[in-house]
Amino acid sequence: MGHGGLSEGGEGGVIRLALVGVGRWGRNYLAAADAAGAKVSQIVLREGSASRALADATGLHVVSRVDEIDADAVIVATHPSIAPWVAQVHLERGY
């Protein structure tokens, strides 16, 4: 079920999360995932994003396009005008 076997989790039973949008809300989601013991393994950053320092500081894998994500589930923390498109891309991929 889902991309990468979401019902069983990813490797070792851990659900690998990707985060699209690392602004204020994205950072809140990172903190919440960490507090819950979840693993955010990837973030999507636009080219030249000011959030690059966060990626470097956390060691998260960075991709620049939503279709490059390789995760079990995706957290969409983007502007509401783009969120439906990001969600559609991943629903079509089986997330």
Short mmCIF file of N, CA, C and O in Angstrom, two decimals:
data_model
loop_
_atom_site.label_atom_id
_atom_site.label_comp_id
_atom_site.label_asym_id
_atom_site.label_seq_id
_atom_site.Cartn_x
_atom_site.Cartn_y
_atom_site.Cartn_z
N MET A 1 0.84 -1.17 0.00
CA MET A 1 0.00 0.00 0.00
C MET A 1 0.89 1.23 0.00
O MET A 1 1.80 1.34 0.79
N GLY A 2 0.65 2.16 -0.90
CA GLY A 2 1.44 3.38 -0.94
C GLY A 2 2.82 3.16 -1.52
O GLY A 2 3.26 2.04 -1.73
N HIS A 3 3.50 4.22 -1.78
CA HIS A 3 4.84 4.18 -2.37
C HIS A 3 5.82 3.69 -1.33
O HIS A 3 5.91 4.22 -0.24
N GLY A 4 6.58 2.67 -1.64
CA GLY A 4 7.60 2.19 -0.71
C GLY A 4 7.05 1.35 0.43
O GLY A 4 7.73 1.12 1.40
N GLY A 5 5.79 0.89 0.35
CA GLY A 5 5.26 0.05 1.42
C GLY A 5 4.89 0.82 2.66
O GLY A 5 5.32 0.48 3.75
N LEU A 6 4.09 1.84 2.53
CA LEU A 6 3.75 2.70 3.67
C LEU A 6 3.14 1.92 4.82
O LEU A 6 3.40 2.21 5.97
N SER A 7 2.33 0.89 4.54
CA SER A 7 1.68 0.18 5.63
C SER A 7 2.68 -0.51 6.55
O SER A 7 2.44 -0.67 7.73
N GLU A 8 3.83 -0.92 6.02
CA GLU A 8 4.86 -1.56 6.83
C GLU A 8 5.95 -0.59 7.24
O GLU A 8 6.81 -0.90 8.04
N GLY A 9 5.96 0.58 6.66
CA GLY A 9 7.05 1.52 6.90
C GLY A 9 8.17 1.25 5.91
O GLY A 9 8.15 0.29 5.17
N GLY A 10 9.12 2.14 5.89
CA GLY A 10 10.26 2.01 4.98
C GLY A 10 11.25 1.01 5.52
O GLY A 10 10.90 0.06 6.21
N GLU A 11 12.51 1.25 5.26
CA GLU A 11 13.56 0.37 5.73
C GLU A 11 13.54 0.27 7.24
O GLU A 11 13.48 1.27 7.94
N GLY A 12 13.56 -0.93 7.76
CA GLY A 12 13.58 -1.13 9.20
C GLY A 12 12.28 -0.74 9.89
O GLY A 12 12.25 -0.54 11.09
N GLY A 13 11.18 -0.63 9.12
CA GLY A 13 9.90 -0.28 9.72
C GLY A 13 9.72 1.20 10.01
O GLY A 13 8.71 1.59 10.56
N VAL A 14 10.70 2.02 9.66
CA VAL A 14 10.61 3.46 9.89
C VAL A 14 10.02 4.11 8.65
O VAL A 14 10.49 3.89 7.54
N ILE A 15 8.96 4.90 8.84
CA ILE A 15 8.36 5.60 7.73
C ILE A 15 9.23 6.79 7.38
O ILE A 15 9.50 7.64 8.22
N ARG A 16 9.69 6.82 6.14
CA ARG A 16 10.55 7.91 5.67
C ARG A 16 9.68 9.03 5.15
O ARG A 16 8.91 8.84 4.22
N LEU A 17 9.79 10.19 5.76
CA LEU A 17 9.00 11.35 5.38
C LEU A 17 9.82 12.31 4.54
O LEU A 17 11.02 12.47 4.76
N ALA A 18 9.15 12.96 3.61
CA ALA A 18 9.76 14.06 2.86
C ALA A 18 8.96 15.31 3.18
O ALA A 18 7.75 15.25 3.39
N LEU A 19 9.65 16.42 3.24
CA LEU A 19 9.01 17.70 3.54
C LEU A 19 9.16 18.63 2.36
O LEU A 19 10.26 18.89 1.89
N VAL A 20 8.03 19.12 1.86
CA VAL A 20 8.02 20.07 0.77
C VAL A 20 7.61 21.42 1.36
O VAL A 20 6.48 21.59 1.81
N GLY A 21 8.55 22.34 1.42
CA GLY A 21 8.31 23.64 2.02
C GLY A 21 8.97 23.72 3.39
O GLY A 21 8.56 23.04 4.32
N VAL A 22 10.01 24.51 3.49
CA VAL A 22 10.78 24.57 4.74
C VAL A 22 10.76 25.99 5.29
O VAL A 22 11.71 26.45 5.90
N GLY A 23 9.65 26.67 5.08
CA GLY A 23 9.46 27.99 5.68
C GLY A 23 9.05 27.83 7.13
O GLY A 23 9.36 26.83 7.79
N ARG A 24 8.30 28.80 7.64
CA ARG A 24 7.87 28.77 9.04
C ARG A 24 7.11 27.50 9.38
O ARG A 24 7.43 26.83 10.36
N TRP A 25 6.09 27.14 8.59
CA TRP A 25 5.32 25.94 8.89
C TRP A 25 6.14 24.68 8.67
O TRP A 25 6.02 23.71 9.43
N GLY A 26 6.96 24.67 7.65
CA GLY A 26 7.80 23.50 7.42
C GLY A 26 8.71 23.22 8.60
O GLY A 26 8.89 22.08 9.01
N ARG A 27 9.24 24.26 9.17
CA ARG A 27 10.11 24.09 10.35
C ARG A 27 9.31 23.57 11.54
O ARG A 27 9.81 22.76 12.32
N ASN A 28 8.05 24.01 11.66
CA ASN A 28 7.18 23.48 12.71
C ASN A 28 6.95 21.98 12.51
O ASN A 28 6.97 21.20 13.47
N TYR A 29 6.73 21.57 11.26
CA TYR A 29 6.54 20.15 10.97
C TYR A 29 7.79 19.35 11.27
O TYR A 29 7.72 18.22 11.77
N LEU A 30 8.96 19.90 10.96
CA LEU A 30 10.22 19.21 11.29
C LEU A 30 10.32 18.97 12.79
O LEU A 30 10.66 17.88 13.24
N ALA A 31 10.01 20.00 13.58
CA ALA A 31 10.09 19.88 15.04
C ALA A 31 9.06 18.87 15.55
O ALA A 31 9.36 18.06 16.44
N ALA A 32 7.84 18.90 15.00
CA ALA A 32 6.80 17.97 15.44
C ALA A 32 7.16 16.53 15.09
O ALA A 32 6.95 15.61 15.89
N ALA A 33 7.70 16.32 13.90
CA ALA A 33 8.11 14.97 13.50
C ALA A 33 9.21 14.46 14.42
O ALA A 33 9.17 13.32 14.88
N ASP A 34 10.17 15.32 14.72
CA ASP A 34 11.25 14.95 15.62
C ASP A 34 10.72 14.58 17.00
O ASP A 34 11.10 13.57 17.58
N ALA A 35 9.80 15.39 17.52
CA ALA A 35 9.23 15.13 18.84
C ALA A 35 8.44 13.82 18.87
O ALA A 35 8.38 13.15 19.91
N ALA A 36 7.86 13.45 17.73
CA ALA A 36 7.08 12.22 17.65
C ALA A 36 7.93 10.99 17.33
O ALA A 36 7.44 9.88 17.27
N GLY A 37 9.22 11.22 17.10
CA GLY A 37 10.11 10.12 16.77
C GLY A 37 10.06 9.71 15.31
O GLY A 37 10.56 8.65 14.95
N ALA A 38 9.45 10.53 14.46
CA ALA A 38 9.39 10.23 13.03
C ALA A 38 10.68 10.72 12.37
O ALA A 38 11.37 11.58 12.90
N LYS A 39 10.96 10.17 11.20
CA LYS A 39 12.20 10.54 10.50
C LYS A 39 11.87 11.28 9.21
O LYS A 39 11.32 10.70 8.29
N VAL A 40 12.20 12.56 9.16
CA VAL A 40 12.13 13.30 7.91
C VAL A 40 13.47 13.06 7.23
O VAL A 40 14.52 13.41 7.76
N SER A 41 13.43 12.40 6.08
CA SER A 41 14.68 12.01 5.42
C SER A 41 15.06 12.93 4.27
O SER A 41 16.21 12.94 3.86
N GLN A 42 14.08 13.69 3.74
CA GLN A 42 14.36 14.54 2.59
C GLN A 42 13.57 15.83 2.69
O GLN A 42 12.48 15.84 3.24
N ILE A 43 14.14 16.87 2.12
CA ILE A 43 13.40 18.11 1.96
C ILE A 43 13.57 18.59 0.53
O ILE A 43 14.56 18.30 -0.12
N VAL A 44 12.56 19.30 0.05
CA VAL A 44 12.62 19.88 -1.28
C VAL A 44 12.91 21.36 -1.13
O VAL A 44 12.19 22.06 -0.41
N LEU A 45 13.97 21.82 -1.75
CA LEU A 45 14.33 23.23 -1.70
C LEU A 45 14.42 23.77 -3.11
O LEU A 45 14.98 23.12 -4.00
N ARG A 46 13.89 24.97 -3.29
CA ARG A 46 14.06 25.65 -4.57
C ARG A 46 15.53 26.05 -4.72
O ARG A 46 16.24 26.25 -3.74
N GLU A 47 15.94 26.16 -5.95
CA GLU A 47 17.31 26.62 -6.25
C GLU A 47 17.54 27.97 -5.59
O GLU A 47 16.70 28.86 -5.68
N GLY A 48 18.64 28.14 -4.87
CA GLY A 48 18.96 29.41 -4.23
C GLY A 48 18.15 29.69 -2.98
O GLY A 48 18.11 30.81 -2.51
N SER A 49 17.49 28.68 -2.43
CA SER A 49 16.63 28.88 -1.26
C SER A 49 17.44 29.29 -0.04
O SER A 49 18.52 28.78 0.22
N ALA A 50 16.87 30.20 0.72
CA ALA A 50 17.51 30.63 1.97
C ALA A 50 17.49 29.51 3.01
O ALA A 50 18.23 29.56 3.99
N SER A 51 16.68 28.50 2.80
CA SER A 51 16.59 27.37 3.73
C SER A 51 17.73 26.38 3.58
O SER A 51 17.81 25.39 4.29
N ARG A 52 18.63 26.64 2.64
CA ARG A 52 19.76 25.73 2.42
C ARG A 52 20.59 25.56 3.68
O ARG A 52 21.09 24.46 3.96
N ALA A 53 20.71 26.61 4.47
CA ALA A 53 21.47 26.51 5.73
C ALA A 53 20.83 25.50 6.68
O ALA A 53 21.54 24.76 7.36
N LEU A 54 19.50 25.46 6.69
CA LEU A 54 18.80 24.48 7.53
C LEU A 54 19.13 23.06 7.06
O LEU A 54 19.41 22.18 7.87
N ALA A 55 19.11 22.86 5.76
CA ALA A 55 19.43 21.54 5.22
C ALA A 55 20.84 21.14 5.60
O ALA A 55 21.09 20.01 6.02
N ASP A 56 21.77 22.06 5.46
CA ASP A 56 23.15 21.77 5.81
C ASP A 56 23.30 21.48 7.30
O ASP A 56 24.03 20.57 7.68
N ALA A 57 22.58 22.22 8.13
CA ALA A 57 22.69 22.05 9.58
C ALA A 57 22.07 20.73 10.06
O ALA A 57 22.55 20.14 11.02
N THR A 58 21.03 20.27 9.38
CA THR A 58 20.34 19.05 9.81
C THR A 58 20.85 17.79 9.11
O THR A 58 20.58 16.69 9.57
N GLY A 59 21.56 17.96 8.00
CA GLY A 59 22.05 16.80 7.27
C GLY A 59 20.98 16.10 6.46
O GLY A 59 21.19 14.97 6.01
N LEU A 60 19.84 16.74 6.25
CA LEU A 60 18.78 16.13 5.46
C LEU A 60 19.16 16.07 3.99
O LEU A 60 19.86 16.94 3.48
N HIS A 61 18.71 15.03 3.32
CA HIS A 61 18.93 14.90 1.88
C HIS A 61 18.06 15.94 1.19
O HIS A 61 16.88 16.07 1.48
N VAL A 62 18.63 16.66 0.25
CA VAL A 62 17.92 17.73 -0.45
C VAL A 62 17.69 17.34 -1.90
O VAL A 62 18.59 16.85 -2.57
N VAL A 63 16.46 17.57 -2.35
CA VAL A 63 16.13 17.44 -3.77
C VAL A 63 15.54 18.78 -4.20
O VAL A 63 15.04 19.54 -3.38
N SER A 64 15.60 19.06 -5.48
CA SER A 64 15.11 20.37 -5.94
C SER A 64 13.77 20.30 -6.64
O SER A 64 13.17 21.33 -6.93
N ARG A 65 13.28 19.08 -6.89
CA ARG A 65 11.99 18.93 -7.56
C ARG A 65 11.14 17.90 -6.82
O ARG A 65 11.68 16.89 -6.35
N VAL A 66 9.84 18.14 -6.77
CA VAL A 66 8.96 17.21 -6.04
C VAL A 66 8.94 15.82 -6.66
O VAL A 66 8.73 14.83 -5.94
N ASP A 67 9.19 15.70 -7.94
CA ASP A 67 9.17 14.38 -8.55
C ASP A 67 10.47 13.60 -8.31
O ASP A 67 10.60 12.46 -8.74
N GLU A 68 11.41 14.18 -7.59
CA GLU A 68 12.65 13.48 -7.22
C GLU A 68 12.56 12.85 -5.84
O GLU A 68 13.48 12.15 -5.42
N ILE A 69 11.48 13.07 -5.14
CA ILE A 69 11.34 12.55 -3.77
C ILE A 69 11.28 11.03 -3.79
O ILE A 69 10.59 10.43 -4.60
N ASP A 70 11.99 10.42 -2.86
CA ASP A 70 11.93 8.98 -2.65
C ASP A 70 11.66 8.78 -1.16
O ASP A 70 12.58 8.75 -0.35
N ALA A 71 10.39 8.69 -0.80
CA ALA A 71 9.99 8.57 0.60
C ALA A 71 8.70 7.78 0.67
O ALA A 71 8.08 7.48 -0.35
N ASP A 72 8.29 7.45 1.88
CA ASP A 72 7.04 6.71 2.08
C ASP A 72 5.83 7.64 2.16
O ASP A 72 4.72 7.24 1.84
N ALA A 73 6.04 8.85 2.63
CA ALA A 73 4.96 9.83 2.77
C ALA A 73 5.54 11.23 2.62
O ALA A 73 6.73 11.44 2.83
N VAL A 74 4.66 12.16 2.26
CA VAL A 74 5.10 13.53 1.99
C VAL A 74 4.28 14.50 2.84
O VAL A 74 3.06 14.42 2.87
N ILE A 75 4.97 15.41 3.52
CA ILE A 75 4.33 16.51 4.23
C ILE A 75 4.41 17.73 3.31
O ILE A 75 5.49 18.11 2.89
N VAL A 76 3.26 18.31 3.01
CA VAL A 76 3.22 19.46 2.11
C VAL A 76 2.99 20.72 2.94
O VAL A 76 1.92 20.91 3.51
N ALA A 77 4.02 21.55 3.04
CA ALA A 77 3.96 22.78 3.83
C ALA A 77 4.31 23.96 2.94
O ALA A 77 5.21 24.73 3.22
N THR A 78 3.59 24.07 1.84
CA THR A 78 3.84 25.13 0.87
C THR A 78 2.71 26.15 0.91
O THR A 78 1.71 25.95 1.59
N HIS A 79 2.86 27.19 0.14
CA HIS A 79 1.80 28.18 -0.01
C HIS A 79 0.55 27.47 -0.54
O HIS A 79 0.66 26.57 -1.38
N PRO A 80 -0.64 27.83 -0.04
CA PRO A 80 -1.87 27.16 -0.48
C PRO A 80 -2.08 27.16 -2.00
O PRO A 80 -2.74 26.26 -2.52
N SER A 81 -1.50 28.08 -2.70
CA SER A 81 -1.69 28.11 -4.15
C SER A 81 -0.94 26.98 -4.86
O SER A 81 -1.31 26.58 -5.96
N ILE A 82 0.09 26.42 -4.24
CA ILE A 82 0.85 25.34 -4.87
C ILE A 82 0.58 23.99 -4.23
O ILE A 82 0.82 22.96 -4.84
N ALA A 83 0.07 23.97 -3.01
CA ALA A 83 -0.14 22.71 -2.29
C ALA A 83 -0.97 21.69 -3.06
O ALA A 83 -0.62 20.50 -3.09
N PRO A 84 -2.08 22.07 -3.71
CA PRO A 84 -2.86 21.06 -4.46
C PRO A 84 -2.05 20.41 -5.57
O PRO A 84 -2.15 19.19 -5.79
N TRP A 85 -1.21 21.17 -6.26
CA TRP A 85 -0.38 20.61 -7.32
C TRP A 85 0.61 19.61 -6.75
O TRP A 85 0.79 18.51 -7.28
N VAL A 86 1.27 19.97 -5.64
CA VAL A 86 2.24 19.07 -5.02
C VAL A 86 1.54 17.79 -4.57
O VAL A 86 2.04 16.68 -4.80
N ALA A 87 0.37 17.93 -3.96
CA ALA A 87 -0.39 16.76 -3.52
C ALA A 87 -0.76 15.89 -4.71
O ALA A 87 -0.64 14.65 -4.65
N GLN A 88 -1.20 16.48 -5.80
CA GLN A 88 -1.61 15.72 -6.98
C GLN A 88 -0.43 14.91 -7.55
O GLN A 88 -0.59 13.75 -7.90
N VAL A 89 0.74 15.53 -7.61
CA VAL A 89 1.93 14.83 -8.11
C VAL A 89 2.16 13.56 -7.30
O VAL A 89 2.41 12.49 -7.86
N HIS A 90 2.04 13.65 -5.99
CA HIS A 90 2.34 12.49 -5.15
C HIS A 90 1.20 11.49 -5.09
O HIS A 90 1.44 10.29 -4.99
N LEU A 91 -0.02 11.95 -5.19
CA LEU A 91 -1.14 11.01 -5.26
C LEU A 91 -1.05 10.16 -6.53
O LEU A 91 -1.29 8.95 -6.50
N GLU A 92 -0.65 10.81 -7.62
CA GLU A 92 -0.48 10.08 -8.87
C GLU A 92 0.66 9.06 -8.79
O GLU A 92 0.67 8.07 -9.51
N ARG A 93 1.62 9.31 -7.92
CA ARG A 93 2.74 8.39 -7.75
C ARG A 93 2.44 7.29 -6.73
O ARG A 93 3.26 6.42 -6.48
N GLY A 94 1.27 7.35 -6.09
CA GLY A 94 0.86 6.28 -5.18
C GLY A 94 1.17 6.51 -3.72
O GLY A 94 1.19 5.58 -2.93
N TYR A 95 1.40 7.75 -3.31
CA TYR A 95 1.65 8.03 -1.89
C TYR A 95 0.36 7.98 -1.11
O TYR A 95 -0.66 8.38 -1.50
#
